[in-house]
Coordinates of C-alpha atoms and ligand atoms in Angstrom, one line a residue:
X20 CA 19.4 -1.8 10.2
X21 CA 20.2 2.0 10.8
X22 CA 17.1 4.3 11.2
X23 CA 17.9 7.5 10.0
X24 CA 14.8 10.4 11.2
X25 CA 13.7 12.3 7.7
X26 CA 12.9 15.3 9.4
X27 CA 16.4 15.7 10.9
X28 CA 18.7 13.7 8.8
X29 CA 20.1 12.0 12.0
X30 CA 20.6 8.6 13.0
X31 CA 17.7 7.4 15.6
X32 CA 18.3 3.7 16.1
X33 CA 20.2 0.8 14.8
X34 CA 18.7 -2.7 15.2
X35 CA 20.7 -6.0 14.1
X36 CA 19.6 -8.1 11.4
X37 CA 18.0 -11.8 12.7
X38 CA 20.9 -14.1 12.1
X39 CA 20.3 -17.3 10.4
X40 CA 19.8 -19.3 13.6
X41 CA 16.9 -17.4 14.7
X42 CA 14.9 -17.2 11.1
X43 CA 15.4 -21.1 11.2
X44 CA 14.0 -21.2 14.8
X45 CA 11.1 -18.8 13.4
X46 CA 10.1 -21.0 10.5
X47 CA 9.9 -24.1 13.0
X48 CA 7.7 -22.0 15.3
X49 CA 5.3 -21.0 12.4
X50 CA 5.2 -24.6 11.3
X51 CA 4.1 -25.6 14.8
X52 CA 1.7 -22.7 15.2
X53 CA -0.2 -23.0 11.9
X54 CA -0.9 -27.0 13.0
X55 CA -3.1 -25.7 15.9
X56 CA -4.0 -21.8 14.8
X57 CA -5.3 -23.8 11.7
X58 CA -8.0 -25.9 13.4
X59 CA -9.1 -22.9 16.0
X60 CA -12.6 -21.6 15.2
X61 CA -13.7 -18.4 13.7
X62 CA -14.8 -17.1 16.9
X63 CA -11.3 -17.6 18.9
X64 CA -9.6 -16.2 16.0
X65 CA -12.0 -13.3 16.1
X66 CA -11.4 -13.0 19.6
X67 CA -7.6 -12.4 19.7
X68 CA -8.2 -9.9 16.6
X69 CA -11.0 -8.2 18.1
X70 CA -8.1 -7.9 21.2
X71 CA -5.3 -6.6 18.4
X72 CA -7.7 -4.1 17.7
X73 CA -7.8 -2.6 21.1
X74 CA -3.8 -3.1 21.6
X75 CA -3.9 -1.0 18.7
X76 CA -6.1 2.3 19.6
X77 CA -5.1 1.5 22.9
X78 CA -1.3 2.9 21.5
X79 CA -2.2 5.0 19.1
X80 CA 0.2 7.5 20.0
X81 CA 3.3 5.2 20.6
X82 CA 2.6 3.9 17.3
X83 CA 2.0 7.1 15.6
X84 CA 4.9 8.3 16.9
X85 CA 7.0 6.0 16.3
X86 CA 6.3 5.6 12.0
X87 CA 6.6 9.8 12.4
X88 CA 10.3 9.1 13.5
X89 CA 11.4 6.2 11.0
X90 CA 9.7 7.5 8.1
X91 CA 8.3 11.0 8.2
X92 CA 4.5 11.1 7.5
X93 CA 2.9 13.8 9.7
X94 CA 1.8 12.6 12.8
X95 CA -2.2 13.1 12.4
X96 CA -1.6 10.7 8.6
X97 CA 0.7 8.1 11.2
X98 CA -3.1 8.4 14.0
X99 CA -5.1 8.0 11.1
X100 CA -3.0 5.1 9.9
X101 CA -3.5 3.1 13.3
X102 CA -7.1 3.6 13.4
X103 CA -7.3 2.4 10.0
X104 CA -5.4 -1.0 11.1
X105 CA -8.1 -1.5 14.1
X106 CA -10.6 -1.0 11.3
X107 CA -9.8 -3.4 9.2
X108 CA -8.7 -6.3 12.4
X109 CA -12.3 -5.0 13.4
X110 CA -13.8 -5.9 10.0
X111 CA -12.4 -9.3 9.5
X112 CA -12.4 -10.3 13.0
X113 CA -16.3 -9.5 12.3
X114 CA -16.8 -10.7 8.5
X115 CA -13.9 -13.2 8.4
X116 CA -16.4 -16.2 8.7
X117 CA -19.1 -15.3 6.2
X118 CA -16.4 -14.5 3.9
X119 CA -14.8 -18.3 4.2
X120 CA -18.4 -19.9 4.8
X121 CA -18.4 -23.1 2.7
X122 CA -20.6 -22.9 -0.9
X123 CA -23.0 -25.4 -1.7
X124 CA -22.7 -25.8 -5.6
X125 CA -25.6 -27.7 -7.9
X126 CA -23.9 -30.4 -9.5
X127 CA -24.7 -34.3 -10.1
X128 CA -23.9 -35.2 -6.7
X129 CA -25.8 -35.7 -3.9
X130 CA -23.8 -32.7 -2.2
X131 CA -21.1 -30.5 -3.6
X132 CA -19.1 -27.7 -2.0
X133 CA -16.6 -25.4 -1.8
X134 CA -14.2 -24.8 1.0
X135 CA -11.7 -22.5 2.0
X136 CA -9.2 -24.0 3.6
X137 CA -5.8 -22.0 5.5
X138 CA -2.5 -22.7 3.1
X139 CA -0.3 -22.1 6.0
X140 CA 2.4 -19.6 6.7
X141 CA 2.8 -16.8 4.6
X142 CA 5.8 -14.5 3.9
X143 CA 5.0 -10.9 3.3
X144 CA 7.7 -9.0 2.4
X145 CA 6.7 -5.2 2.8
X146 CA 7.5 -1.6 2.4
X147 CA 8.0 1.5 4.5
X148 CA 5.6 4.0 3.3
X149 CA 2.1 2.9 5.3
X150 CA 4.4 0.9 7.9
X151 CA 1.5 -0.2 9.9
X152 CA -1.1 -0.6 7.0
X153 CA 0.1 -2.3 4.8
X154 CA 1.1 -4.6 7.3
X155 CA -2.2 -5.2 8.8
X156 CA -4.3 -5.1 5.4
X157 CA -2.4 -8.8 4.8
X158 CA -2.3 -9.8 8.2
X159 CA -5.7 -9.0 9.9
X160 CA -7.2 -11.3 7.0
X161 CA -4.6 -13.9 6.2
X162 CA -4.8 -14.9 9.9
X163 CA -8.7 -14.9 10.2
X164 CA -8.3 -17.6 7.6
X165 CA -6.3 -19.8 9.3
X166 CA -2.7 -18.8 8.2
X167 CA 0.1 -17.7 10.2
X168 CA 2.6 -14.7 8.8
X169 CA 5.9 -14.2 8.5
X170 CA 6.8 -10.4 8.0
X171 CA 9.9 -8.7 6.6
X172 CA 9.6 -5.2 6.7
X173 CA 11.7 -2.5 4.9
X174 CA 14.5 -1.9 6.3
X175 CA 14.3 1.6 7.2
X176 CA 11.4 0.8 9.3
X177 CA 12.5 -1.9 11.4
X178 CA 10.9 -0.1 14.8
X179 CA 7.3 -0.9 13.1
X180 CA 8.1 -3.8 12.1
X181 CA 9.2 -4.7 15.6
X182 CA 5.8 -3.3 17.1
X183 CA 3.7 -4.9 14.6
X184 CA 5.1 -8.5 16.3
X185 CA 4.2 -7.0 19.6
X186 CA 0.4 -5.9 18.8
X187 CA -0.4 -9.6 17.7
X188 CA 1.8 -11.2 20.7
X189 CA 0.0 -8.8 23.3
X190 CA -3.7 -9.6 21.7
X191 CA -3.0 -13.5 22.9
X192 CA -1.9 -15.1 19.2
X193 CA -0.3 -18.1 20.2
X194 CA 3.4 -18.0 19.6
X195 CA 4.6 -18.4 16.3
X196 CA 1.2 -16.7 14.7
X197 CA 2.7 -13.5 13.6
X198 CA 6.9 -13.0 13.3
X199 CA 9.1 -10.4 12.2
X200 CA 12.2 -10.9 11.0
X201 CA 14.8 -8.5 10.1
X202 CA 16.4 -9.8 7.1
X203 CA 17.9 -7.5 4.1
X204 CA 16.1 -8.2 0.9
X205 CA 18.8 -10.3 -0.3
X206 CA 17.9 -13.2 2.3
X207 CA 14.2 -13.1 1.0
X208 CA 14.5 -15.7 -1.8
X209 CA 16.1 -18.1 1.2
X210 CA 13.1 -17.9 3.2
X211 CA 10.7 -17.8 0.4
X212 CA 12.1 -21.2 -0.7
X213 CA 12.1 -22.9 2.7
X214 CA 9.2 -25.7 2.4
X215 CA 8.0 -24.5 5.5
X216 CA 6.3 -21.2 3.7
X217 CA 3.3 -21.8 1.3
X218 CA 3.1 -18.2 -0.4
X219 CA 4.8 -14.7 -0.2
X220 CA 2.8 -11.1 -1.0
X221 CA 4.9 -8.2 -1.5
X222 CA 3.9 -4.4 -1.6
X223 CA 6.6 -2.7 -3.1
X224 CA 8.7 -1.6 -6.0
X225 CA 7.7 -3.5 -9.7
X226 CA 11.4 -4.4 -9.8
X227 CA 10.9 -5.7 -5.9
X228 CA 7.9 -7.5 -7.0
X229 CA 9.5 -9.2 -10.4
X230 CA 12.2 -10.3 -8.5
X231 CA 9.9 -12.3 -6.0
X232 CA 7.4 -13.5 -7.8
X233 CA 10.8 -14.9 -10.5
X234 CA 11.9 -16.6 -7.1
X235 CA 8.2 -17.6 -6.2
X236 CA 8.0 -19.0 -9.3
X237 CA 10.8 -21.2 -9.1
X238 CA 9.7 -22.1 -6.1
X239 CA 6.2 -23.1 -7.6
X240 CA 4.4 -20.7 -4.9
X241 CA 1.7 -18.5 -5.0
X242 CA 1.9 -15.0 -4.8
X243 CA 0.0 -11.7 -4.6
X244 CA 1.7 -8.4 -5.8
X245 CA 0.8 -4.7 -4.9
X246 CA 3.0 -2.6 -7.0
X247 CA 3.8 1.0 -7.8
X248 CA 1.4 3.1 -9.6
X249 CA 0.8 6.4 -12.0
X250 CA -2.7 7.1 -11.4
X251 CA -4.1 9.6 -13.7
X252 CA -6.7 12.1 -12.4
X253 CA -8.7 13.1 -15.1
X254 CA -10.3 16.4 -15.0
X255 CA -13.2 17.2 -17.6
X256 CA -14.1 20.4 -18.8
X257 CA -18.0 20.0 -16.9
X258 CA -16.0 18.9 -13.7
X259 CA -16.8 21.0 -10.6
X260 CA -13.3 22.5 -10.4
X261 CA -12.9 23.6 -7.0
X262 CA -13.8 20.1 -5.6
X263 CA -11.5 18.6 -8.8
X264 CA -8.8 20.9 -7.3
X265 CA -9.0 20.5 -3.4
X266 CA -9.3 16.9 -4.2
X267 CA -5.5 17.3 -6.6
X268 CA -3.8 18.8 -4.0
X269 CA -4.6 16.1 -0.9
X270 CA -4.2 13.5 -3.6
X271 CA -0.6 14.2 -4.8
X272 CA 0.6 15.0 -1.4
X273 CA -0.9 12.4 0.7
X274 CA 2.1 10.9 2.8
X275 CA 3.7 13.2 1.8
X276 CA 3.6 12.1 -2.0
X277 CA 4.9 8.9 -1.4
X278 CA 1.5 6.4 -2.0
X279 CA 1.1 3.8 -4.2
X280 CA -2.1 5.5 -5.4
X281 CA -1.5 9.0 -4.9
X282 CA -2.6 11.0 -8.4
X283 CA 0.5 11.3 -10.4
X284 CA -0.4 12.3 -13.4
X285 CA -3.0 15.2 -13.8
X286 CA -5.0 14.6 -17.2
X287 CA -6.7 18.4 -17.9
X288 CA -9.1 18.6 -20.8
X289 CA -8.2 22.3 -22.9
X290 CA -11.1 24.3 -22.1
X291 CA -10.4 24.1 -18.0
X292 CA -6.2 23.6 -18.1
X293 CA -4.9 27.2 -18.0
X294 CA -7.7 27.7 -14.8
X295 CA -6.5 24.5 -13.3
X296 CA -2.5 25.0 -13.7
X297 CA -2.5 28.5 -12.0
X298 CA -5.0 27.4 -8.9
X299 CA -2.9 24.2 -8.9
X300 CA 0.3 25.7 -8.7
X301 CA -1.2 28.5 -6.3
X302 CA -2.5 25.9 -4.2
X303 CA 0.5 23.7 -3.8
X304 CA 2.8 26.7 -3.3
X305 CA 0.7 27.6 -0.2
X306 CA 1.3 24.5 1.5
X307 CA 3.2 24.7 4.9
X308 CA 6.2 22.0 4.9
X309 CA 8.2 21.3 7.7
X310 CA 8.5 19.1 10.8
X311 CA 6.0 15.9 10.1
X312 CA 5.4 16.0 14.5
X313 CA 3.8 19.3 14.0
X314 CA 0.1 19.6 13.4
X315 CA -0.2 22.2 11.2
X316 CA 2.3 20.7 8.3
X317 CA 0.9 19.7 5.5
X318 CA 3.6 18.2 4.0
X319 CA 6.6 16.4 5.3
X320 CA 10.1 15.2 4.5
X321 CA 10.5 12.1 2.2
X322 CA 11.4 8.8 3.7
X323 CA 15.0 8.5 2.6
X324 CA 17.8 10.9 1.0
X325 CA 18.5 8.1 -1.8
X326 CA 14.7 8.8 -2.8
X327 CA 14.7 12.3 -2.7
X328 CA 17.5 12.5 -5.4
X329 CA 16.1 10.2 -7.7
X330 CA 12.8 12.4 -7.1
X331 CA 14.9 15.5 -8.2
X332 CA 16.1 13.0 -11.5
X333 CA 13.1 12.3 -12.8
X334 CA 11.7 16.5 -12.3
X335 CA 15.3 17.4 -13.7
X336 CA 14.8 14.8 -17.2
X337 CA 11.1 15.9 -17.3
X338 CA 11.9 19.6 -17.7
X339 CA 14.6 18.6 -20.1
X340 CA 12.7 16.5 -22.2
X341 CA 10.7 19.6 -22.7
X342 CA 8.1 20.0 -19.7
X343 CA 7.4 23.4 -18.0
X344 CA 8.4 23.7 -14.0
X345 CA 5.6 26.5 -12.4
X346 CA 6.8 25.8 -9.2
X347 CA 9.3 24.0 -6.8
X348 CA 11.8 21.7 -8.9
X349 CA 14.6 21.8 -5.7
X350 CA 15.6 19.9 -2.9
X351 CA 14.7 22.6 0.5
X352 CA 17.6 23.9 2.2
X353 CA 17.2 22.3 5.7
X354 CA 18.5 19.5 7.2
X355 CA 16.4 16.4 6.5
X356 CA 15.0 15.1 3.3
X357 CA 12.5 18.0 2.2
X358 CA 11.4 18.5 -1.3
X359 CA 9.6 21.6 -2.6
X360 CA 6.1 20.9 -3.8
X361 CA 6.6 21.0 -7.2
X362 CA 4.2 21.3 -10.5
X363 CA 4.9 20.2 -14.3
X364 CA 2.7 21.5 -17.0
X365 CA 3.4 20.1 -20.5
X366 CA 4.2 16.5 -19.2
X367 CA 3.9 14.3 -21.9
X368 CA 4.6 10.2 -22.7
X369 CA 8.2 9.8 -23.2
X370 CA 9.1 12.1 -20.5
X371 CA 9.8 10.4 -16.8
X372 CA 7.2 12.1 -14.7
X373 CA 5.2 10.2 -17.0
X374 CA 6.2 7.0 -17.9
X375 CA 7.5 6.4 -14.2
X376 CA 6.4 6.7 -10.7
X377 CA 6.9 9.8 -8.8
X378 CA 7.6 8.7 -5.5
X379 CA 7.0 12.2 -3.6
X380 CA 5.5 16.0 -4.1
X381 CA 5.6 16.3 -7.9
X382 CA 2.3 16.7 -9.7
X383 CA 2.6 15.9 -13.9
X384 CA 0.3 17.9 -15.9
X385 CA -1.2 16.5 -18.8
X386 CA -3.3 18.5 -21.4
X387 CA -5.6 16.6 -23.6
X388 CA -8.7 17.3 -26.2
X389 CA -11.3 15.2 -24.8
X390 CA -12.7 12.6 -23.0
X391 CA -11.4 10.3 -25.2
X392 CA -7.5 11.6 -25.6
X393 CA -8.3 11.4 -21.7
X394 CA -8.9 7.5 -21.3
X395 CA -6.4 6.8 -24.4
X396 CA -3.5 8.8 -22.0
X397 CA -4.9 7.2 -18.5
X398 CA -4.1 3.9 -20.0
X399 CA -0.9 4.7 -21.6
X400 CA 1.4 3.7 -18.5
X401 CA 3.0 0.7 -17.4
X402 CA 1.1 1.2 -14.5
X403 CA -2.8 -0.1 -13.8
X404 CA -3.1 1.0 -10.0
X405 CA -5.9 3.4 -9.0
X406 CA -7.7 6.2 -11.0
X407 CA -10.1 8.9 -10.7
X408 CA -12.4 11.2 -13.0
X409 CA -14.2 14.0 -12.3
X410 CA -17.0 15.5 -14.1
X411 CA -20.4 16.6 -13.1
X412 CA -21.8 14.0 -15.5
X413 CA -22.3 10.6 -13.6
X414 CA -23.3 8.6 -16.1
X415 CA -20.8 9.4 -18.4
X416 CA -18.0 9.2 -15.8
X417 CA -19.0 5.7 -15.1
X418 CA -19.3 4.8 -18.8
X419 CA -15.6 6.2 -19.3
X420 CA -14.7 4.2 -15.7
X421 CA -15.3 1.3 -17.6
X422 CA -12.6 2.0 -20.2
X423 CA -10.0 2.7 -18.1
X424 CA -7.5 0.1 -17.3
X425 CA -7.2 -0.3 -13.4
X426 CA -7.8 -1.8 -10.4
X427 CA -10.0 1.0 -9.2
X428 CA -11.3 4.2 -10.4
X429 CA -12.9 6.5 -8.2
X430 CA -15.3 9.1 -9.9
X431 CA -15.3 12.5 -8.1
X432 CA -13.4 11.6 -5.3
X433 CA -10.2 10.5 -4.0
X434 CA -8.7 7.1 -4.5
X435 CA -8.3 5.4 -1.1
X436 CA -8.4 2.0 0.0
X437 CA -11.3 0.4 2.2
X438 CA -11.5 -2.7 4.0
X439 CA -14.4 -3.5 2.5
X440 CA -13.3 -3.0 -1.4
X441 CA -11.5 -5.1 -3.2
X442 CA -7.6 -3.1 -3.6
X443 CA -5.1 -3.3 -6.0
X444 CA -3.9 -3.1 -9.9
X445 CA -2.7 -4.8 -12.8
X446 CA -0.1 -4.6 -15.6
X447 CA 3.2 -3.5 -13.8
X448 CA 1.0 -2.5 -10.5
X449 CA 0.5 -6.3 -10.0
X450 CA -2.0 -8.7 -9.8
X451 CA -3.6 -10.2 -6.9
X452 CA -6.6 -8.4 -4.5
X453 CA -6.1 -7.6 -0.6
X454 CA -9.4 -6.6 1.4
X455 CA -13.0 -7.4 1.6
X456 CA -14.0 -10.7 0.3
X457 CA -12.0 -11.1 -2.4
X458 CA -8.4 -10.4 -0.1
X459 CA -9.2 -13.1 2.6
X460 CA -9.6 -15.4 -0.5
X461 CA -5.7 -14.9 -2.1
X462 CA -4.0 -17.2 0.3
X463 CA -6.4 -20.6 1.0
X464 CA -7.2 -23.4 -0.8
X465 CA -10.4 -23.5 -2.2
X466 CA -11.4 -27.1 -1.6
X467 CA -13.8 -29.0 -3.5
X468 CA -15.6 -31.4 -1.8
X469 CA -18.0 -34.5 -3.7
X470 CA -20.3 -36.4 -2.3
X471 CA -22.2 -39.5 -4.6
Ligands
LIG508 P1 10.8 -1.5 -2.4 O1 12.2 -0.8 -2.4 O2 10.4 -2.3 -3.6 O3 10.8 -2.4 -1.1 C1 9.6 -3.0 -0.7 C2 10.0 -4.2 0.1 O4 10.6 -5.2 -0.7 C3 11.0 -4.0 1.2 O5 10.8 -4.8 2.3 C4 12.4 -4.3 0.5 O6 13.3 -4.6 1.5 C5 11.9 -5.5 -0.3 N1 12.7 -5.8 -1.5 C6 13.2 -4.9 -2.3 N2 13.9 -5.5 -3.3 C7 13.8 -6.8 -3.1 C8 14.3 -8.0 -3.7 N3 14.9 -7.9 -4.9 N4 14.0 -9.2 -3.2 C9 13.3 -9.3 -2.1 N5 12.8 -8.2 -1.4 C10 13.1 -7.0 -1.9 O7 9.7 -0.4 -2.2 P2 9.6 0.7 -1.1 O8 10.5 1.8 -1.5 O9 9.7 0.1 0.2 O10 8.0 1.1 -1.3 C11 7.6 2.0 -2.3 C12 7.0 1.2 -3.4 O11 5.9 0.5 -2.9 C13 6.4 2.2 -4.4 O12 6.7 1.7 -5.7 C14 4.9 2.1 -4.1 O13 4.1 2.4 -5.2 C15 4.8 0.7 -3.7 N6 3.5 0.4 -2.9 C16 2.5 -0.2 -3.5 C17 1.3 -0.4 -2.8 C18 0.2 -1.2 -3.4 O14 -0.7 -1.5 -2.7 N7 0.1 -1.4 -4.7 C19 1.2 0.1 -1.5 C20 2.3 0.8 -1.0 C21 3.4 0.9 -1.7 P3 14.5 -3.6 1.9 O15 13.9 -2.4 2.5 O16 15.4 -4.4 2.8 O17 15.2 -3.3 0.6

């Protein structure tokens, strides 16, 4: 696996893939670990994650540092990112427990309950763009319940994924709890098949996501998907506009456009769209881009060159299909993988900044009538992810919430995830929920238990 640094365009680190020896040797080790890790008590389990916690603030900076150099987000989003992952080992380590607590159900027996029971090891395959994150929002919880994990990271980041083993070894999980292995994709369906492995999650790509869940699915095992996303921000006409377009701007360019639920596709009713394509365009022209280690960027490079030209595609068969460029539309001239931030007024369905995900700086601009052509375009994607709607009008923002087809919407305010809220989407987004309750309960049995 060859790490190439965004921000320079030059080769960092190459790490070799885990031959077939070793990922057979890891599989035996989960199998042994999850037949003690599964009877420990909350409390011990709590105890190593409270300790995974620490590891992690504890390195902030390594860690930052090191997602900065494999995949480019600026280094205060790579801090943030850590401190998010002791947030949520804090939270289940804490709520883990109350969350799994057996439930006594009124039936004809004498007692009846519920359990939730540990399934056993658990693949997640995973992608590049919140290295650490997205790692620990499945982890933190799918080992407070009993499990053990198996991780294969993207293979751009395979330093993270390297680390990630090491914050869960250095907290005291017995051996075999937590395991990376650096495999390309094309060795997932191997691993995913191996009886030793009870269910896979994957965050990634829909076509990454169809193509394991087709192999779960042979395989008769469960899965959870987190997929890609178009999430429309939908601006009324009685929104408060500055905080509508503060809000745009950090929500298209967050990670330096390349989230799952950054805003993609920027629904404007008439009476405020000519007001909110100039400050738009104004704002996003006066972002500073540049080296992702340097505090006062705003926006760095994308993750990969391979990205950043089908990026430029999809702007280049947007504006021919008939959209209007007001600003950026072109790769930087630097070395490293920089893209101008760039706006699209005009966007329309059947043009590809709308029908597909823009992986990086490139806001879609959508103009609509109402409230209603509003919902009618939120909904008319592929896509189910996140959402948001802004309006000074609560009530009616949450009665129009209630229409819109995803996973979350998020009224006056930016779409972000939250240990404690259920996350994710539906359609081709995916199906499945990690965090809060609802995320510790994707990957155990739920038991029922009858007594006469
Ligand atoms: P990706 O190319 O789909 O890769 C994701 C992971 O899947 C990587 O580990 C990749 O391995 C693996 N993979 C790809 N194709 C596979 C296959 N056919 N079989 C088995 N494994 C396969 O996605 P990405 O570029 O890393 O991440 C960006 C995507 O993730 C975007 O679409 C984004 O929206 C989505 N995402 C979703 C969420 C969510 O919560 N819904 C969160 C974050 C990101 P290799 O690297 O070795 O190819």
């Amino acid at each position: 696996m060859r790490v190439i640094n965004p921000a320079t365009g030059r080769v960092v680190r190459e790490v070799p893939d885990h031959d077939e020896t070793y990922v057979r040797g890891a599989l035996q080790r989960a199998a042994r670990a999850f037949e003690d890790w599964r009877w420990t008590a909350f409390e011990d389990r709590a105890a190593r994650m409270r300790a995974a916690e620490g590891v992690l603030r504890d390195r902030k900076d390594r860690y930052a540092t090191l997602m900065v150099e494999e995949m480019g987000k600026t280094l205060p989003s790579a801090e943030a990112e850590v401190e998010k992952c002791a947030w949520v080992c804090e939270h289940y380590a804490e709520h883990a427990a109350a969350y799994l607590a057996p439930e006594a159900v009124p039936t004809d027996a004498s007692r009846s309950l519920v359990r939730f029971d540990p399934l056993g090891p658990v693949l997640a395959v995973m992608p590049w763009n919140f290295p650490f994150w997205q790692v620990f929002r499945f982890a933190a919880p799918a080992l407070m319940a009993g499990n053990v994990g198996l991780l294969k990271h993207a293979s751009n980041v395979p330093g993270c994924a390297l680390a990630i083993e090491e914050v869960f070894r250095d907290a005291g999980f017995p051996e075999g709890c937590f395991q990376t292995l650096l495999i390309p994709s094309s060795r997932v369906e191997a691993v995913l098949r191996d009886p030793v492995v009870r269910a896979v999650t994957l965050t990634g790509s829909d076509p990454a996501g169809r193509s394991v869940a087709a192999a779960a699915g042979r395989a008769l095992k469960k899965t959870v998907l987190e997929l890609g996303g178009s999430d429309p921000f939908v601006v009324l006409a009685d929104a408060d506009l500055d905080l509508a377009l503060t809000t745009a701007v950090t929500a298209r360019i967050l990670n330096n456009g390349q989230s799952c639920i950054a805003a993609k596709r920027f629904i404007v009713e008439e009476p405020v769209a000519d007001r909110f394509e100039a400050d738009f365009t104004r704002r996003m022209e006066a972002l500073r881009v540049g080296d992702p280690m340097d505090r006062a960027t705003d926006l760095g490079p994308l993750a990969r060159e391979d990205l950043l030209v089908e990026l430029h595609d999809q702007v280049t068969r947007t504006v021919a299909a008939g959209a209007r460029l007001l600003t950026g539309g072109r790769r930087l001239d630097r070395p490293g993988f920089f893209y101008a931030p760039t706006v699209l007024a005009g966007v329309e369905p059947g043009m590809a900044a709308h029908d597909e995900e823009t992986f990086g700086p490139v806001a879609a601009v959508c103009r609509v009538r109402d409230a209603d052509h509003a919902i009618a375009l939120a909904n008319r994607s592929a896509f189910g992810l996140g959402a948001a709607i802004f309006s000074r009008d609560t009530e009616r923002a949450l009665a129009l919430a209630e229409r819109v087809e995803a996973g979350s919407v998020f009224i006056n305010g930016l779409v972000k995830s939250d240990p404690r809220l259920p996350f994710g989407g539906l359609k081709a987004s995916g199906y499945g929920r990690e965090l809060g309750v609802f995320g510790i309960r994707e990957f155990v049995n739920v038991k029922t238990v009858w007594v006469r």
